[in-house]
């Protein structure tokens, strides 16, 4: 007789259904808790204090079931929403007062996260974690003594020997940036220990080397605003805060309303926390210079802009930078959030926003985000706040233009790019008459040069006739030429040129859709002007063939970029056969320039295309840029655009080969691993990984390819720096001999470009710095050139 109960199947269904319902309900509660925690501190009909009190009660009730989830969300909020730091510390303080064990577990969790962030070089996460732990002292969650011990241990990193200075800098910076939150509490309870900590920091800062400072400045002069190094500036702000008895006016402190509850809570001691030792693989944040453009005299009546050394200036700027960081991918949200800054009534908000956006745009060595990101956010700000933002931005542009004489060359380029882009979005309207005084200056002076370069960039975003119409007549000397090809085989004297007949034959052949072989037949009979001077063989090439072919083909494709690309693609074989040596490649570049000298963008685009198709090599481009024929173009921005795109092309090539080799080695390691489980083997067979496993021979070939590419990269940098040293040394010696001032406009542009190459490609150049020091930047070099090299090496030292 069956012992199974009737409807047993139904019971099984019910049990499964109940389980699913329970999981679903738990998920709903977790989602609701997450929403409540994330949204605390946002605008609400109730006060922040009552919201915090209510949320603490809700969370305490759910601790038994959802403790892990609550711990995770709160610790993530501490790092991902640092602007609400004091809101979450208050919440943790209220929970600690209700449940001491939970408070202890939360502190352990935060400490674990802090250690992980330090170990994994997540420096912002580590700094925000430290700030959060510091603020927990205000909420009576952590004992002040144990926090002082932690801060002491952090500052002790500054005494370490044989470690990079940037490591010491970061640890001191993280401590200084936490003090505005907890300084008052430590001053009241542990004054002597706090003073000892500050003395240690001061001793370190007084001994600290700052060779990098000059390279990172936006302006070379300190008037009207000092260009302070970031640690020096923060130290001055903290000292001012100490003079004010650690009282600031920017940080909201909701825990003060709960003082009677929080002061009754038991406190936790932090475990002994030692910073992880330095590892050669660790990359620390690079130093920077604090950008200042406005002071209170620049702002009209209304709220006063805090002084450069007030801690409020630091706190406001950091908060605005955080808003940019969180929202930079959505320009409309970013602009709206910047204008909804919580403390906008206390400061001249538009001035603060414009200053931090330009601070990010001019950040050296590179901005955090794409340059166009900042331009698009500024446009949105002008649309959202049309009554004030355009005027503030115009004032900022005027200030930048008036101070452009001492502006860093890299920042000059970014200013040109931003201003031309901004104008193109506002119908190129500008009060050009206010700047016509610059027409009286030398054309190499930064002011007329700025206008000239802006018009060149604007031409890329518009068309020639439009640019000509918008500019007052007096600006005609600065207008770019009409961007048309200058094809020499149609000039008046073309009949006397040796290649004219072949050029006309080639035009006919190409228009009749000939093959590459037929074009080669047209070029075959051209005489070689170099034949007498050089023996046929390796390195021999026919410049006349290159001249006729390159100029004629690119002229035929001159209608647009696409036409040019199609022409190069179809006759790629001929390009490759003509460009056998570096000298031949330089000849191709000369002819490209000869044809398109009035169209800078076309030169950039075509060189980029030829590098991609491996018609020309990177070293040929570098040697061509520094050749005597290009002297007239040497201080123009587009030439350096070409050099940087060439270096980037080489860097990407090396990175790709490194990545491919690393992936191949990983595949072999995974395949040969003894610890691999049966499931992994099965999955690998299913993924055809067995078939994809590279052989040892393949890996060896990849290693050889990478070594060759790295040798080319190293050679490229050696060519560039050697050429810089040669032309700068010649100039300095000539000026010394003739008893002239070396500090000409040409010298300023050139030394600035040398600095730019070092900074823009610092990660790659760093690998070869010892070779550069041995071969090029030797002690017998002029001190002006050596200073640039030392500024670069101190960036990561």
mmCIF file of N, CA, C and O in Angstrom, residues 443-485:
data_model
loop_
_atom_site.group_PDB
_atom_site.id
_atom_site.type_symbol
_atom_site.label_atom_id
_atom_site.label_comp_id
_atom_site.label_asym_id
_atom_site.label_seq_id
_atom_site.Cartn_x
_atom_site.Cartn_y
_atom_site.Cartn_z
ATOM 1 N N UNK A 443 54.148 88.758 -35.426
ATOM 2 C CA UNK A 443 53.214 87.655 -35.708
ATOM 3 C C UNK A 443 53.537 86.385 -34.914
ATOM 4 O O UNK A 443 52.696 85.498 -34.801
ATOM 5 N N UNK A 444 54.765 86.299 -34.378
ATOM 6 C CA UNK A 444 55.120 85.146 -33.542
ATOM 7 C C UNK A 444 54.744 85.372 -32.076
ATOM 8 O O UNK A 444 54.890 84.468 -31.254
ATOM 9 N N UNK A 445 54.282 86.572 -31.754
ATOM 10 C CA UNK A 445 53.820 86.866 -30.390
ATOM 11 C C UNK A 445 52.582 86.011 -30.117
ATOM 12 O O UNK A 445 51.755 85.801 -31.018
ATOM 13 N N UNK A 446 52.419 85.497 -28.889
ATOM 14 C CA UNK A 446 51.291 84.589 -28.608
ATOM 15 C C UNK A 446 49.906 85.156 -28.920
ATOM 16 O O UNK A 446 49.007 84.388 -29.265
ATOM 17 N N UNK A 447 49.711 86.485 -28.827
ATOM 18 C CA UNK A 447 48.344 87.003 -29.048
ATOM 19 C C UNK A 447 47.920 86.934 -30.518
ATOM 20 O O UNK A 447 46.887 86.338 -30.825
ATOM 21 N N UNK A 448 48.679 87.541 -31.449
ATOM 22 C CA UNK A 448 48.267 87.372 -32.854
ATOM 23 C C UNK A 448 48.319 85.899 -33.284
ATOM 24 O O UNK A 448 47.494 85.451 -34.080
ATOM 25 N N UNK A 449 49.263 85.166 -32.719
ATOM 26 C CA UNK A 449 49.374 83.741 -33.066
ATOM 27 C C UNK A 449 48.125 82.990 -32.620
ATOM 28 O O UNK A 449 47.624 82.110 -33.329
ATOM 29 N N UNK A 450 47.604 83.355 -31.449
ATOM 30 C CA UNK A 450 46.382 82.716 -30.947
ATOM 31 C C UNK A 450 45.218 82.945 -31.911
ATOM 32 O O UNK A 450 44.515 82.010 -32.295
ATOM 33 N N UNK A 451 45.036 84.199 -32.326
ATOM 34 C CA UNK A 451 43.932 84.524 -33.247
ATOM 35 C C UNK A 451 44.108 83.754 -34.553
ATOM 36 O O UNK A 451 43.155 83.168 -35.085
ATOM 37 N N UNK A 452 45.335 83.730 -35.063
ATOM 38 C CA UNK A 452 45.621 83.038 -36.326
ATOM 39 C C UNK A 452 45.299 81.549 -36.210
ATOM 40 O O UNK A 452 44.680 80.954 -37.106
ATOM 41 N N UNK A 453 45.715 80.933 -35.116
ATOM 42 C CA UNK A 453 45.485 79.490 -34.923
ATOM 43 C C UNK A 453 43.996 79.197 -34.693
ATOM 44 O O UNK A 453 43.489 78.162 -35.131
ATOM 45 N N UNK A 454 43.308 80.098 -34.002
ATOM 46 C CA UNK A 454 41.859 79.924 -33.799
ATOM 47 C C UNK A 454 41.141 79.924 -35.147
ATOM 48 O O UNK A 454 40.256 79.096 -35.399
ATOM 49 N N UNK A 455 41.536 80.829 -36.023
ATOM 50 C CA UNK A 455 40.896 80.901 -37.348
ATOM 51 C C UNK A 455 41.211 79.651 -38.178
ATOM 52 O O UNK A 455 40.357 79.160 -38.916
ATOM 53 N N UNK A 456 42.420 79.134 -38.020
ATOM 54 C CA UNK A 456 42.774 77.894 -38.730
ATOM 55 C C UNK A 456 41.903 76.734 -38.247
ATOM 56 O O UNK A 456 41.413 75.928 -39.038
ATOM 57 N N UNK A 457 41.710 76.660 -36.913
ATOM 58 C CA UNK A 457 40.860 75.587 -36.350
ATOM 59 C C UNK A 457 39.399 75.806 -36.728
ATOM 60 O O UNK A 457 38.669 74.855 -37.009
ATOM 61 N N UNK A 458 38.972 77.064 -36.736
ATOM 62 C CA UNK A 458 37.580 77.380 -37.082
ATOM 63 C C UNK A 458 37.285 76.963 -38.519
ATOM 64 O O UNK A 458 36.176 76.540 -38.850
ATOM 65 N N UNK A 459 38.313 77.067 -39.365
ATOM 66 C CA UNK A 459 38.165 76.674 -40.766
ATOM 67 C C UNK A 459 37.778 75.191 -40.882
ATOM 68 O O UNK A 459 37.038 74.794 -41.775
ATOM 69 N N UNK A 460 38.273 74.370 -39.946
ATOM 70 C CA UNK A 460 37.936 72.941 -39.949
ATOM 71 C C UNK A 460 36.478 72.712 -39.561
ATOM 72 O O UNK A 460 35.899 71.685 -39.881
ATOM 73 N N UNK A 461 35.914 73.678 -38.832
ATOM 74 C CA UNK A 461 34.543 73.535 -38.334
ATOM 75 C C UNK A 461 33.551 74.348 -39.167
ATOM 76 O O UNK A 461 32.371 74.402 -38.844
ATOM 77 N N UNK A 462 34.054 75.011 -40.216
ATOM 78 C CA UNK A 462 33.178 75.828 -41.062
ATOM 79 C C UNK A 462 33.703 75.761 -42.491
ATOM 80 O O UNK A 462 34.115 74.697 -42.944
ATOM 81 N N UNK A 463 33.734 76.911 -43.184
ATOM 82 C CA UNK A 463 34.285 76.958 -44.540
ATOM 83 C C UNK A 463 34.916 78.332 -44.752
ATOM 84 O O UNK A 463 34.640 79.287 -44.017
ATOM 85 N N UNK A 464 35.779 78.402 -45.749
ATOM 86 C CA UNK A 464 36.636 79.573 -45.911
ATOM 87 C C UNK A 464 35.870 80.894 -46.013
ATOM 88 O O UNK A 464 36.181 81.863 -45.318
ATOM 89 N N UNK A 465 34.856 80.931 -46.858
ATOM 90 C CA UNK A 465 34.121 82.176 -47.084
ATOM 91 C C UNK A 465 33.472 82.681 -45.799
ATOM 92 O O UNK A 465 33.445 83.879 -45.527
ATOM 93 N N UNK A 466 32.964 81.750 -45.002
ATOM 94 C CA UNK A 466 32.306 82.106 -43.728
ATOM 95 C C UNK A 466 33.306 82.774 -42.783
ATOM 96 O O UNK A 466 33.010 83.804 -42.169
ATOM 97 N N UNK A 467 34.477 82.172 -42.681
ATOM 98 C CA UNK A 467 35.514 82.733 -41.789
ATOM 99 C C UNK A 467 35.923 84.120 -42.272
ATOM 100 O O UNK A 467 36.115 85.041 -41.476
ATOM 101 N N UNK A 468 36.043 84.266 -43.569
ATOM 102 C CA UNK A 468 36.448 85.560 -44.137
ATOM 103 C C UNK A 468 35.402 86.638 -43.838
ATOM 104 O O UNK A 468 35.733 87.791 -43.543
ATOM 105 N N UNK A 469 34.133 86.249 -43.894
ATOM 106 C CA UNK A 469 33.042 87.211 -43.686
ATOM 107 C C UNK A 469 32.925 87.665 -42.224
ATOM 108 O O UNK A 469 32.570 88.814 -41.959
ATOM 109 N N UNK A 470 33.187 86.760 -41.297
ATOM 110 C CA UNK A 470 32.969 87.112 -39.879
ATOM 111 C C UNK A 470 34.063 88.015 -39.326
ATOM 112 O O UNK A 470 33.858 88.711 -38.339
ATOM 113 N N UNK A 471 35.238 88.019 -39.961
ATOM 114 C CA UNK A 471 36.358 88.769 -39.402
ATOM 115 C C UNK A 471 36.414 90.191 -39.950
ATOM 116 O O UNK A 471 36.227 90.411 -41.160
ATOM 117 N N UNK A 472 36.684 91.182 -39.066
ATOM 118 C CA UNK A 472 36.869 92.562 -39.549
ATOM 119 C C UNK A 472 38.039 92.615 -40.545
ATOM 120 O O UNK A 472 38.964 91.806 -40.463
ATOM 121 N N UNK A 473 37.997 93.574 -41.450
ATOM 122 C CA UNK A 473 39.011 93.657 -42.519
ATOM 123 C C UNK A 473 40.432 93.777 -41.977
ATOM 124 O O UNK A 473 41.374 93.266 -42.569
ATOM 125 N N UNK A 474 40.573 94.459 -40.821
ATOM 126 C CA UNK A 474 41.928 94.674 -40.287
ATOM 127 C C UNK A 474 42.626 93.354 -39.956
ATOM 128 O O UNK A 474 43.844 93.290 -39.841
ATOM 129 N N UNK A 475 41.851 92.295 -39.794
ATOM 130 C CA UNK A 475 42.428 90.996 -39.433
ATOM 131 C C UNK A 475 42.921 90.201 -40.640
ATOM 132 O O UNK A 475 43.341 89.056 -40.499
ATOM 133 N N UNK A 476 42.894 90.819 -41.807
ATOM 134 C CA UNK A 476 43.264 90.078 -43.018
ATOM 135 C C UNK A 476 44.650 89.416 -42.933
ATOM 136 O O UNK A 476 44.832 88.289 -43.396
ATOM 137 N N UNK A 477 45.656 90.079 -42.314
ATOM 138 C CA UNK A 477 46.982 89.426 -42.225
ATOM 139 C C UNK A 477 46.954 88.092 -41.458
ATOM 140 O O UNK A 477 47.856 87.272 -41.627
ATOM 141 N N UNK A 478 45.947 87.908 -40.603
ATOM 142 C CA UNK A 478 45.883 86.690 -39.788
ATOM 143 C C UNK A 478 44.960 85.628 -40.375
ATOM 144 O O UNK A 478 44.878 84.511 -39.853
ATOM 145 N N UNK A 479 44.259 85.972 -41.456
ATOM 146 C CA UNK A 479 43.338 85.004 -42.053
ATOM 147 C C UNK A 479 44.116 83.852 -42.692
ATOM 148 O O UNK A 479 45.172 84.074 -43.297
ATOM 149 N N UNK A 480 43.610 82.636 -42.577
ATOM 150 C CA UNK A 480 44.288 81.518 -43.243
ATOM 151 C C UNK A 480 44.134 81.644 -44.757
ATOM 152 O O UNK A 480 43.159 82.239 -45.236
ATOM 153 N N UNK A 481 45.084 81.088 -45.525
ATOM 154 C CA UNK A 481 44.912 81.113 -46.992
ATOM 155 C C UNK A 481 43.764 80.203 -47.402
ATOM 156 O O UNK A 481 43.332 79.349 -46.626
ATOM 157 N N UNK A 482 43.276 80.378 -48.610
ATOM 158 C CA UNK A 482 42.194 79.523 -49.099
ATOM 159 C C UNK A 482 42.717 78.087 -49.184
ATOM 160 O O UNK A 482 43.770 77.838 -49.784
ATOM 161 N N UNK A 483 42.004 77.130 -48.583
ATOM 162 C CA UNK A 483 42.531 75.754 -48.508
ATOM 163 C C UNK A 483 42.390 75.000 -49.829
ATOM 164 O O UNK A 483 41.541 74.128 -49.986
ATOM 165 N N UNK A 484 43.237 75.365 -50.794
ATOM 166 C CA UNK A 484 43.195 74.725 -52.109
ATOM 167 C C UNK A 484 44.543 74.070 -52.404
ATOM 168 O O UNK A 484 45.581 74.526 -51.906
ATOM 169 N N UNK A 485 44.549 73.032 -53.247
ATOM 170 C CA UNK A 485 45.848 72.420 -53.609
ATOM 171 C C UNK A 485 46.638 73.355 -54.519
ATOM 172 O O UNK A 485 46.064 74.123 -55.286
#
